[in-house]
Amino acid sequence: MTKKPRRSQAWYGKSDKDGFIHRSWMKNQGFPDHAFDGRPVIGICNTWSELTPCNSGLRELAEGVKRGVWEAGGFPVEFPVMSLGETQMKPTAMLFRNLLAMDVEESIRAYGIDGVVLLGGCDKTTPGQLMGAASVDLPSIVVSSGPMLNGKWQGSDIGSGTDVWKFSEAVRAGDMTLRDFMAAESGMSRSKGVCMTMGTASTMASIVEAMGLCLPTNAALPAVDARRMALAHLTGKRIVEMVDEDLKPSDILTRAAFENAILANAAVGGSTNAVVHLLALAGRVGVDLTLKDFEIGGDIPLLVNCMPSGRYLMEDFCYAGGMPVVLKELGDLLRSSRTVLGGDIAAYADGAECWNRDVIRPFGDPLKPAAGLRVLRGNLAPDGAIVKPSAATEALLEHEAEAYVFESIEDLKANIDRDDLPVTPDTILVLKGCGPKGYPGMPEVGNMPIPARLVKQGVRDMVRVSDARMSGTAYGTVILHVAPEANAGGPLALVQTGDRIRISAKTGTLDLLVSDEELATRRAAWAPDPPRYDRGYARLYVDTVLQADRGADLDFLVGKDTRPVTRESH
Ligand code: FES
């Protein structure tokens, strides 16, 4: 069998002026002649940044990858791409996920590399990198940052995000002092790594493992565990082999892999954010995934006892056996699908053993019987909305009540704690203007705070409806991703305080109980908010972003382009 010529040879294999230029400038870093002898050139796509604290360990991991690439006879070259620090970026890191994806795609395409190791971790970095890499379709493999060590404070474990929401409500209720609140900050984040709850970062890492896009155990090994460095080394070795085998994302990212991701997301009690990221990734590789497909996870039991749906943290999940145990528990439910190892996903589970059955429950004795996300539709969400029952109050999942509407995030912030806010524990809080176009960027504000007056009465959950997302570390009866969003003219734009809304997770419905005639009158008087940005990336984003049910990708980025780049710059 004749091997496909290496892509990198079009840069480094020529004996003309172009070859001279490509090699000579690289040699200024001290690479010897034999680095250009036709061996696979492996790009290490790094989202390291001090402004993305969750990814601040990736420089060390890149060194581990390089060891493995050299050992396997490859030539590693590390390159930076935009980094998205979830807790640091305004207006929201999600606004920039597609920009990172473009950066990754164009960097991979423009340089003379044969395969890529994607180093990411913080929430949007993993999907952004995968979307970009999938659109170029060179052999690619993921190494994640890994979670922080368990948070520790006043003798207890505390979890990133989840306990922030709890502490913040406790301060508002007068149950926690500001001094204690500030002190908990330092105990929560004790090492490099991503949030150590089953937030979006660990959800995406778990999904990446369930899709076979990384080496087994990648999701849960703590960021500072020496075994993660060894995993990076082994990943470096494996990507060289993958280039020789021409094993590409399109061989791995089949419909079966997406279905496995949905099943795994349910079993780990994963983040609602996985929905938009999987829909966007599917769009890149031409898999016709829709919101309806997420219903296959509906009856999957919750196996992983991690916050926010359970009580443990990612370090405990790792010591209990991690994702290989979850995949083994899913057993025959898993769809046959190829992985970066070249074999079937079932092979990941080979030899997996569970060391703590309270952290990873057996399929037959789960934490909750049905943990998958519920998709809701109705005249309030014609293109769908989602809710995460495992993080919700069961009694509120079948609910009808009057709405109290916040027209924007500013309206909410200014009024939520007013003593005279006319709400009861039954009221359905509605927030508009937080979808992809409206905010813009679809921020994680869907888990609106409970009004202070009700918090003081002991209320900890209410039904909340919006076109926003919610942090993977958050919880509550929160209906998210309403599509179309208010700013795209969805029916959400027409809701008024006092309207009745009915939600039923059982029947999968979300309805605004207002007559069609009245809605038509309101629509005639409606106009979208004026655009907040008139230039730059934000304008491009607002002009071209798809709605949540299409993954909020930019319309012109859907699909891929695998054509060779033939033109030279010199
Ligand atoms: Fe980066 Fe949670 S904020 S992973």
Coordinates of C-alpha atoms and ligand atoms in Angstrom, one line a residue:
M1 CA 0.0 0.0 0.0
T2 CA 1.4 3.4 -0.9
K3 CA 1.3 5.8 1.9
K4 CA -0.3 9.2 1.4
P5 CA 2.4 11.8 1.1
R6 CA 2.8 13.8 4.3
R7 CA 1.1 17.2 4.2
S8 CA 4.1 18.8 5.9
Q9 CA 6.3 17.8 3.0
A10 CA 4.7 20.6 0.9
W11 CA 6.4 23.0 3.4
Y12 CA 9.6 21.2 4.5
G13 CA 10.3 18.6 1.8
K14 CA 11.1 20.9 -1.1
S15 CA 14.5 21.6 -2.5
D16 CA 13.6 25.0 -4.0
K17 CA 13.5 28.5 -2.6
D18 CA 10.2 27.9 -0.8
G19 CA 11.6 24.8 1.0
F20 CA 14.7 26.8 2.0
I21 CA 12.5 29.5 3.5
H22 CA 10.2 27.2 5.4
R23 CA 13.1 25.2 6.9
S24 CA 15.6 28.0 7.4
W25 CA 13.4 30.2 9.5
M26 CA 12.3 27.2 11.7
K27 CA 16.0 26.4 12.2
N28 CA 16.5 29.7 14.1
Q29 CA 15.1 27.8 17.1
G30 CA 17.9 25.3 16.9
F31 CA 16.1 22.4 15.2
P32 CA 18.6 20.1 13.4
D33 CA 18.4 19.0 9.8
H34 CA 16.8 15.7 10.6
A35 CA 13.7 17.4 12.1
F36 CA 12.8 18.1 8.5
D37 CA 13.5 14.6 7.1
G38 CA 9.9 13.8 6.4
R39 CA 8.8 12.8 9.9
P40 CA 5.3 13.7 11.0
V41 CA 5.1 17.3 12.1
I42 CA 2.8 17.5 15.1
G43 CA 1.2 20.8 16.1
I44 CA 0.5 21.3 19.8
C45 CA -2.4 23.7 19.8
N46 CA -2.2 25.4 23.2
T47 CA -4.8 27.5 25.0
W48 CA -2.4 28.2 27.9
S49 CA -2.9 31.6 29.4
E50 CA -2.6 33.3 32.8
L51 CA -6.0 34.8 32.1
T52 CA -7.4 31.3 31.8
P53 CA -6.4 30.0 35.2
C54 CA -8.0 26.6 34.4
N55 CA -5.6 26.1 31.5
S56 CA -2.5 27.5 33.4
G57 CA -1.0 24.0 33.6
L58 CA -0.9 23.4 29.9
R59 CA 2.6 24.6 29.3
E60 CA 3.9 21.7 31.4
L61 CA 1.6 19.3 29.7
A62 CA 2.8 20.5 26.3
E63 CA 6.4 19.5 27.3
G64 CA 5.0 16.0 28.1
V65 CA 3.4 15.8 24.7
K66 CA 6.7 16.9 23.1
R67 CA 8.6 14.1 24.9
G68 CA 6.1 11.5 23.4
V69 CA 6.2 13.0 19.9
W70 CA 10.0 13.0 19.8
E71 CA 10.1 9.4 21.2
A72 CA 7.8 8.2 18.5
G73 CA 9.8 9.8 15.7
G74 CA 7.8 13.0 15.1
F75 CA 8.6 16.7 15.2
P76 CA 6.5 18.6 17.8
V77 CA 5.8 22.3 17.3
E78 CA 3.7 24.2 19.9
F79 CA 1.6 27.1 18.8
P80 CA -0.8 29.4 20.8
V81 CA -4.4 30.1 20.0
M82 CA -6.8 32.4 21.7
S83 CA -7.6 31.3 25.2
L84 CA -11.1 31.7 26.8
G85 CA -11.1 32.2 30.6
E86 CA -14.6 31.5 31.6
T87 CA -14.6 33.4 34.8
Q88 CA -12.6 36.4 33.5
M89 CA -14.1 37.4 30.1
K90 CA -16.8 40.0 29.5
P91 CA -19.4 40.0 28.3
T92 CA -19.2 36.2 28.2
A93 CA -16.6 33.6 27.0
M94 CA -19.2 32.0 24.8
L95 CA -19.2 35.1 22.6
F96 CA -15.6 34.0 21.6
R97 CA -16.0 30.2 21.3
N98 CA -16.5 30.6 17.6
L99 CA -13.6 33.0 17.3
L100 CA -11.3 30.4 19.0
A101 CA -12.7 27.8 16.6
M102 CA -11.7 30.0 13.7
D103 CA -8.3 30.7 15.1
V104 CA -7.7 26.9 15.6
E105 CA -9.0 26.0 12.1
E106 CA -7.0 28.6 10.3
S107 CA -3.8 28.0 12.3
I108 CA -3.9 24.3 11.6
R109 CA -4.7 24.9 7.9
A110 CA -2.1 27.5 7.3
Y111 CA 0.9 25.7 8.9
G112 CA 2.8 22.7 7.7
I113 CA 1.6 20.2 10.2
D114 CA 0.3 16.6 9.8
G115 CA -1.5 16.1 13.1
V116 CA -2.6 18.1 16.1
V117 CA -2.8 17.7 19.9
L118 CA -5.4 20.0 21.3
L119 CA -4.6 21.3 24.8
G120 CA -7.6 22.8 26.4
G121 CA -9.8 22.5 29.4
C122 CA -11.8 25.6 30.5
D123 CA -15.4 25.4 29.3
K124 CA -15.3 26.9 25.9
T125 CA -11.7 25.9 25.0
T126 CA -12.5 22.3 24.5
P127 CA -15.5 22.7 22.1
G128 CA -13.8 25.7 20.3
Q129 CA -10.7 23.6 19.6
L130 CA -12.7 20.6 18.5
M131 CA -14.9 22.6 16.2
G132 CA -11.8 24.2 14.5
A133 CA -9.9 20.9 14.2
A134 CA -13.0 19.1 12.9
S135 CA -13.3 21.6 10.1
V136 CA -9.7 20.9 8.9
D137 CA -9.9 17.2 9.6
L138 CA -6.3 16.4 10.2
P139 CA -5.5 13.6 12.8
S140 CA -6.3 15.2 16.1
I141 CA -6.3 14.2 19.8
V142 CA -7.2 16.0 23.0
V143 CA -5.3 16.4 26.3
S144 CA -7.4 18.2 28.9
S145 CA -6.1 20.5 31.7
G146 CA -7.7 18.2 34.3
P147 CA -9.6 19.3 37.3
M148 CA -8.4 21.2 40.3
L149 CA -7.9 19.4 43.6
N150 CA -11.0 19.2 45.8
G151 CA -11.8 22.6 47.4
K152 CA -11.3 22.5 51.2
W153 CA -12.8 24.9 53.7
Q154 CA -13.7 24.7 57.3
G155 CA -13.2 21.0 57.3
S156 CA -15.4 20.3 54.3
D157 CA -15.0 19.7 50.6
I158 CA -16.3 22.6 48.6
G159 CA -16.9 22.6 44.8
S160 CA -16.1 25.3 42.3
G161 CA -19.2 27.1 41.1
T162 CA -21.8 25.0 42.9
D163 CA -20.7 26.2 46.4
V164 CA -20.3 29.8 45.1
W165 CA -24.0 29.9 44.3
K166 CA -24.8 28.4 47.7
F167 CA -22.6 30.7 49.6
S168 CA -23.8 33.7 47.7
E169 CA -27.5 32.8 48.6
A170 CA -26.5 32.2 52.2
V171 CA -24.9 35.7 52.4
R172 CA -28.1 37.2 50.9
A173 CA -30.2 35.3 53.4
G174 CA -28.0 36.5 56.3
D175 CA -26.8 32.9 57.1
M176 CA -23.1 33.5 56.2
T177 CA -20.8 36.4 57.1
L178 CA -19.0 38.3 54.4
R179 CA -15.8 37.5 56.1
D180 CA -16.4 33.7 55.7
F181 CA -17.5 34.3 52.2
M182 CA -14.2 35.9 51.3
A183 CA -12.2 33.3 53.2
A184 CA -13.9 30.5 51.2
E185 CA -12.4 31.9 48.0
S186 CA -8.9 30.7 48.8
G187 CA -10.0 27.3 49.9
M188 CA -12.0 26.7 46.7
S189 CA -9.3 27.0 44.1
R190 CA -6.2 25.2 45.6
S191 CA -4.4 24.1 42.4
K192 CA -4.2 24.6 38.7
G193 CA -6.9 23.0 36.7
V194 CA -10.5 23.3 35.7
C195 CA -13.5 23.5 38.0
M196 CA -13.6 20.3 40.1
T197 CA -17.3 19.9 40.0
M198 CA -19.1 18.2 37.0
G199 CA -19.3 21.7 35.4
T200 CA -19.0 22.3 31.8
A201 CA -15.2 21.8 31.6
S202 CA -15.4 18.3 33.2
T203 CA -18.6 17.5 31.3
M204 CA -16.8 18.3 28.0
A205 CA -13.8 16.3 29.1
S206 CA -16.0 13.4 30.0
I207 CA -17.8 13.6 26.7
V208 CA -14.5 13.8 24.8
E209 CA -13.6 10.5 26.5
A210 CA -16.9 9.0 25.7
M211 CA -16.5 10.0 22.1
G212 CA -13.0 8.4 22.0
L213 CA -11.2 11.7 21.2
C214 CA -8.5 11.3 23.9
L215 CA -6.7 8.5 25.7
P216 CA -8.8 6.8 28.5
T217 CA -8.8 8.4 31.9
N218 CA -8.1 11.9 30.5
A219 CA -11.3 13.4 31.9
A220 CA -10.8 13.0 35.6
L221 CA -7.1 12.8 36.4
P222 CA -6.4 15.9 38.5
A223 CA -4.4 18.6 36.8
V224 CA -1.5 18.2 39.2
D225 CA -1.4 14.4 39.2
A226 CA 1.9 13.2 37.7
R227 CA -0.2 10.6 35.8
R228 CA -1.6 13.5 33.7
M229 CA 1.9 14.4 32.6
A230 CA 2.4 10.7 31.7
L231 CA -0.9 10.8 29.8
A232 CA 0.3 13.8 27.8
H233 CA 3.5 11.9 27.0
L234 CA 1.5 8.9 25.8
T235 CA -0.7 11.1 23.8
G236 CA 2.3 12.6 22.0
K237 CA 3.3 9.1 21.0
R238 CA -0.1 8.1 19.9
I239 CA -0.7 11.2 17.6
V240 CA 2.4 10.2 15.6
E241 CA 0.9 6.8 15.0
M242 CA -2.5 8.3 14.2
V243 CA -0.8 10.4 11.4
D244 CA 0.6 7.2 10.0
E245 CA -2.8 5.5 10.2
D246 CA -4.5 8.7 8.8
L247 CA -7.0 8.4 11.6
K248 CA -9.0 11.7 11.4
P249 CA -11.8 13.4 13.3
S250 CA -14.2 12.4 10.6
D251 CA -13.4 8.7 11.3
I252 CA -14.3 9.2 15.0
L253 CA -17.0 11.9 15.0
T254 CA -19.8 9.8 13.6
R255 CA -23.5 9.9 14.7
A256 CA -22.7 6.9 17.0
A257 CA -20.0 9.0 18.8
F258 CA -22.5 11.8 19.3
E259 CA -25.1 9.4 20.7
N260 CA -22.4 8.1 23.1
A261 CA -21.7 11.6 24.1
I262 CA -25.4 12.2 24.9
L263 CA -25.6 8.9 26.9
A264 CA -22.5 9.8 28.8
N265 CA -23.6 13.3 29.5
A266 CA -26.7 11.9 31.2
A267 CA -24.8 9.3 33.2
V268 CA -22.3 11.8 34.6
G269 CA -25.0 14.4 35.3
G270 CA -23.3 16.7 32.8
S271 CA -23.8 20.3 31.9
T272 CA -26.6 21.7 29.8
N273 CA -23.9 23.5 27.9
A274 CA -22.9 20.2 26.3
V275 CA -26.1 20.6 24.1
V276 CA -25.0 23.7 22.3
H277 CA -21.4 22.5 21.9
L278 CA -22.4 19.1 20.6
L279 CA -24.8 20.6 18.1
A280 CA -22.2 23.0 16.9
L281 CA -19.5 20.2 16.5
A282 CA -22.0 18.0 14.7
G283 CA -22.6 20.9 12.3
R284 CA -18.9 21.0 11.5
V285 CA -18.7 17.3 10.6
G286 CA -22.0 17.0 8.8
V287 CA -23.8 14.8 11.4
D288 CA -27.5 15.8 11.4
L289 CA -27.9 16.1 15.1
T290 CA -30.9 17.9 16.5
L291 CA -32.3 18.7 19.9
K292 CA -34.6 15.7 19.6
D293 CA -31.6 13.4 19.6
F294 CA -30.8 14.4 23.2
E295 CA -33.9 12.6 24.3
I296 CA -32.1 9.3 23.9
G297 CA -30.3 10.3 27.2
G298 CA -33.7 10.9 28.9
D299 CA -33.9 7.5 30.7
I300 CA -30.2 7.1 31.4
P301 CA -29.6 6.9 35.2
L302 CA -27.3 9.2 37.0
L303 CA -24.3 7.2 37.9
V304 CA -21.7 9.8 38.9
N305 CA -22.3 11.3 42.3
C306 CA -20.6 14.6 41.7
M307 CA -21.7 18.2 42.3
P308 CA -23.9 19.8 41.1
S309 CA -26.2 16.8 40.8
G310 CA -24.5 14.8 43.6
R311 CA -22.1 15.4 46.5
Y312 CA -18.5 14.4 45.5
L313 CA -15.9 16.1 43.3
M314 CA -13.8 15.2 40.3
E315 CA -10.8 14.1 42.4
D316 CA -13.1 11.5 44.0
F317 CA -14.4 10.5 40.5
C318 CA -10.8 9.9 39.4
Y319 CA -9.9 7.8 42.4
A320 CA -13.1 5.8 41.9
G321 CA -12.0 4.8 38.4
G322 CA -13.2 7.7 36.2
M323 CA -14.9 7.6 32.8
P324 CA -13.7 4.0 31.9
V325 CA -16.0 2.7 34.7
V326 CA -18.9 4.8 33.5
L327 CA -18.5 3.5 29.9
K328 CA -18.3 0.0 31.3
E329 CA -21.6 0.5 33.2
L330 CA -23.2 1.8 30.0
G331 CA -22.1 -1.4 28.4
D332 CA -24.3 -2.5 25.5
L333 CA -26.1 0.8 25.4
L334 CA -22.9 2.3 23.9
R335 CA -23.0 2.6 20.1
S336 CA -20.1 1.0 18.3
S337 CA -17.7 3.8 17.4
R338 CA -14.0 4.2 16.6
T339 CA -11.6 6.0 19.0
V340 CA -8.2 7.6 18.8
L341 CA -6.8 4.1 19.7
G342 CA -8.2 2.9 16.3
G343 CA -10.5 0.3 18.0
D344 CA -14.0 0.4 19.3
I345 CA -15.1 2.6 22.3
A346 CA -15.9 -0.6 24.2
A347 CA -12.2 -1.2 24.4
Y348 CA -11.9 1.9 26.7
A349 CA -13.7 0.0 29.3
D350 CA -11.4 -3.0 29.2
G351 CA -10.1 -3.7 32.6
A352 CA -12.0 -0.8 34.2
E353 CA -12.6 -1.3 37.9
C354 CA -14.6 0.8 40.3
W355 CA -12.9 1.6 43.7
N356 CA -15.8 3.5 45.3
R357 CA -19.4 2.6 44.6
D358 CA -20.8 5.6 46.3
V359 CA -19.0 7.9 43.8
I360 CA -19.7 5.8 40.7
R361 CA -23.0 3.9 41.1
P362 CA -23.7 0.6 39.3
F363 CA -26.2 1.0 36.5
G364 CA -28.8 -1.0 38.5
D365 CA -28.4 1.1 41.6
P366 CA -28.1 4.7 40.4
L367 CA -28.3 8.0 42.2
K368 CA -31.3 9.0 40.2
P369 CA -33.2 6.8 37.8
A370 CA -33.5 9.2 34.8
A371 CA -30.8 11.9 34.5
G372 CA -30.9 13.0 30.9
L373 CA -31.8 16.5 29.8
R374 CA -35.4 17.1 28.9
V375 CA -36.2 19.0 25.7
L376 CA -39.3 21.2 25.9
R377 CA -41.3 22.7 23.0
G378 CA -44.5 24.7 22.8
N379 CA -45.7 28.1 21.7
L380 CA -43.1 29.7 24.0
A381 CA -40.2 27.7 22.5
P382 CA -41.2 26.6 19.0
D383 CA -37.6 25.5 18.3
G384 CA -37.0 24.1 21.7
A385 CA -35.7 24.7 25.2
I386 CA -34.0 22.4 27.7
V387 CA -34.1 21.7 31.4
K388 CA -31.8 19.5 33.5
P389 CA -34.1 17.4 35.8
S390 CA -31.3 16.0 37.9
A391 CA -30.4 19.5 39.1
A392 CA -34.1 20.6 39.4
T393 CA -36.8 20.4 42.1
E394 CA -39.0 17.5 41.0
A395 CA -42.2 19.2 42.0
L396 CA -41.5 22.2 39.9
L397 CA -41.0 20.2 36.7
E398 CA -44.8 20.2 36.3
H399 CA -45.9 23.7 37.0
E400 CA -48.2 26.5 35.9
A401 CA -48.1 30.1 37.3
E402 CA -47.9 33.7 36.5
A403 CA -44.7 35.1 35.0
Y404 CA -42.7 38.0 36.3
V405 CA -40.6 39.3 33.4
F406 CA -37.2 41.0 33.4
E407 CA -36.6 42.7 30.0
S408 CA -32.8 42.5 30.3
I409 CA -30.0 41.5 32.6
E410 CA -29.8 45.1 33.8
D411 CA -33.5 45.1 34.7
L412 CA -32.9 41.9 36.6
K413 CA -29.9 43.2 38.5
A414 CA -31.6 46.5 39.4
N415 CA -34.9 44.9 40.6
I416 CA -34.4 41.3 41.8
D417 CA -33.8 42.2 45.4
R418 CA -36.5 44.9 45.7
D419 CA -38.5 44.4 48.8
D420 CA -41.7 45.1 46.9
L421 CA -41.0 42.8 44.0
P422 CA -44.5 41.2 43.4
V423 CA -43.5 37.6 43.3
T424 CA -44.3 34.4 45.3
P425 CA -42.4 31.1 45.4
D426 CA -44.8 29.9 42.6
T427 CA -44.0 32.8 40.2
I428 CA -42.2 31.9 37.0
L429 CA -39.2 34.3 36.5
V430 CA -38.6 35.2 32.9
L431 CA -35.5 36.8 31.5
K432 CA -35.2 38.2 28.0
G433 CA -32.3 39.5 25.9
C434 CA -29.7 36.8 26.9
G435 CA -29.6 34.7 23.7
P436 CA -26.8 34.5 21.2
K437 CA -27.8 37.7 19.4
G438 CA -29.3 39.6 22.3
Y439 CA -26.6 39.7 24.9
P440 CA -24.7 39.0 22.7
G441 CA -23.1 35.6 23.3
M442 CA -25.7 33.7 25.3
P443 CA -24.2 34.1 28.8
E444 CA -24.6 31.8 31.8
V445 CA -27.2 33.9 33.6
G446 CA -30.2 31.6 33.1
N447 CA -30.0 30.5 36.8
M448 CA -31.3 33.9 38.0
P449 CA -30.9 34.6 41.7
I450 CA -33.9 33.9 43.8
P451 CA -35.4 37.3 44.9
A452 CA -33.9 38.3 48.2
R453 CA -37.3 38.6 49.9
L454 CA -38.0 34.9 49.1
V455 CA -34.5 33.8 50.0
K456 CA -35.0 35.2 53.5
Q457 CA -38.2 33.1 53.7
G458 CA -36.1 30.0 52.9
V459 CA -37.0 29.6 49.2
R460 CA -34.1 28.1 47.3
D461 CA -35.6 27.2 43.9
M462 CA -38.2 28.7 41.5
V463 CA -39.0 28.0 37.9
R464 CA -36.9 30.3 35.7
V465 CA -37.2 30.7 31.9
S466 CA -34.8 32.4 29.6
D467 CA -32.9 32.4 26.3
A468 CA -29.6 32.2 28.2
R469 CA -27.4 29.3 29.2
M470 CA -26.5 28.2 32.8
S471 CA -23.2 27.4 34.3
G472 CA -22.6 23.6 34.4
T473 CA -21.9 24.0 38.1
A474 CA -25.3 25.6 38.7
Y475 CA -28.6 23.9 39.7
G476 CA -32.3 24.7 40.0
T477 CA -35.5 24.4 37.9
V478 CA -34.0 26.4 35.2
I479 CA -35.4 26.3 31.6
L480 CA -32.7 27.4 29.2
H481 CA -31.8 28.0 25.5
V482 CA -35.4 29.1 24.6
A483 CA -35.3 29.3 20.8
P484 CA -35.8 31.4 18.9
E485 CA -34.4 33.9 21.4
A486 CA -36.2 37.2 22.2
N487 CA -33.9 39.3 20.1
A488 CA -34.5 37.1 17.1
G489 CA -38.2 37.7 17.5
G490 CA -39.1 34.5 19.3
P491 CA -42.3 34.4 21.3
L492 CA -40.2 34.9 24.5
A493 CA -40.1 38.6 23.4
L494 CA -43.8 38.8 23.7
V495 CA -44.2 37.6 27.3
Q496 CA -45.5 40.1 29.8
T497 CA -45.6 40.1 33.6
G498 CA -48.9 38.4 34.7
D499 CA -49.1 36.1 31.7
R500 CA -49.5 32.4 32.7
I501 CA -46.9 29.9 31.6
R502 CA -47.2 26.1 31.8
I503 CA -44.2 23.8 31.9
S504 CA -44.3 20.0 31.9
A505 CA -41.1 18.0 31.7
K506 CA -43.3 14.9 31.5
T507 CA -45.0 15.9 28.2
G508 CA -42.0 18.0 27.1
T509 CA -44.0 21.2 26.7
L510 CA -43.5 24.9 27.5
D511 CA -46.5 27.0 26.7
L512 CA -47.5 30.7 27.1
L513 CA -51.2 30.7 27.9
V514 CA -52.1 33.8 26.0
S515 CA -54.4 33.9 22.9
D516 CA -53.0 34.0 19.4
E517 CA -54.9 37.2 18.8
E518 CA -53.3 38.9 21.8
L519 CA -49.8 37.6 20.7
A520 CA -50.4 38.9 17.2
T521 CA -51.2 42.4 18.6
R522 CA -48.0 42.3 20.8
R523 CA -45.9 41.2 17.8
A524 CA -47.1 44.1 15.7
A525 CA -45.8 46.5 18.4
W526 CA -42.5 44.6 18.9
A527 CA -39.0 45.7 17.7
P528 CA -35.7 44.1 18.5
D529 CA -33.2 45.9 20.8
P530 CA -30.9 48.1 18.9
P531 CA -27.5 46.4 18.1
R532 CA -24.9 46.9 20.9
Y533 CA -21.9 46.6 18.6
D534 CA -21.4 48.2 15.2
R535 CA -18.0 46.9 14.3
G536 CA -15.5 44.1 14.8
Y537 CA -16.0 40.5 15.7
A538 CA -19.0 41.1 17.9
R539 CA -20.8 42.6 14.9
L540 CA -19.9 39.6 12.7
Y541 CA -21.1 37.4 15.5
V542 CA -24.5 39.0 15.9
D543 CA -25.0 39.2 12.1
T544 CA -24.3 35.5 11.5
V545 CA -24.8 33.5 14.7
L546 CA -27.3 30.6 14.6
Q547 CA -29.8 30.0 17.3
A548 CA -29.2 27.7 20.3
D549 CA -31.0 24.7 18.6
R550 CA -28.2 24.9 15.9
G551 CA -25.4 25.2 18.4
A552 CA -24.9 28.9 18.2
D553 CA -22.2 28.5 15.6
L554 CA -21.7 31.2 12.9
D555 CA -23.6 30.3 9.8
F556 CA -20.6 30.5 7.5
L557 CA -18.5 28.2 9.7
V558 CA -20.8 25.2 9.5
G559 CA -19.1 22.3 7.6
K560 CA -15.5 21.8 6.8
D561 CA -12.9 22.5 4.1
T562 CA -10.2 19.8 3.7
R563 CA -8.7 21.1 0.4
P564 CA -4.9 21.4 0.4
V565 CA -3.5 24.9 0.6
T566 CA -1.4 25.4 -2.6
R567 CA -0.4 29.0 -2.8
E568 CA 2.9 30.2 -1.4
S569 CA 3.4 33.7 0.2
H570 CA 6.9 34.1 -1.2
Ligands
FES1 FE1 -12.6 27.4 33.8 FE2 -14.7 26.4 35.3 S1 -14.1 28.4 35.0 S2 -13.3 25.4 34.1

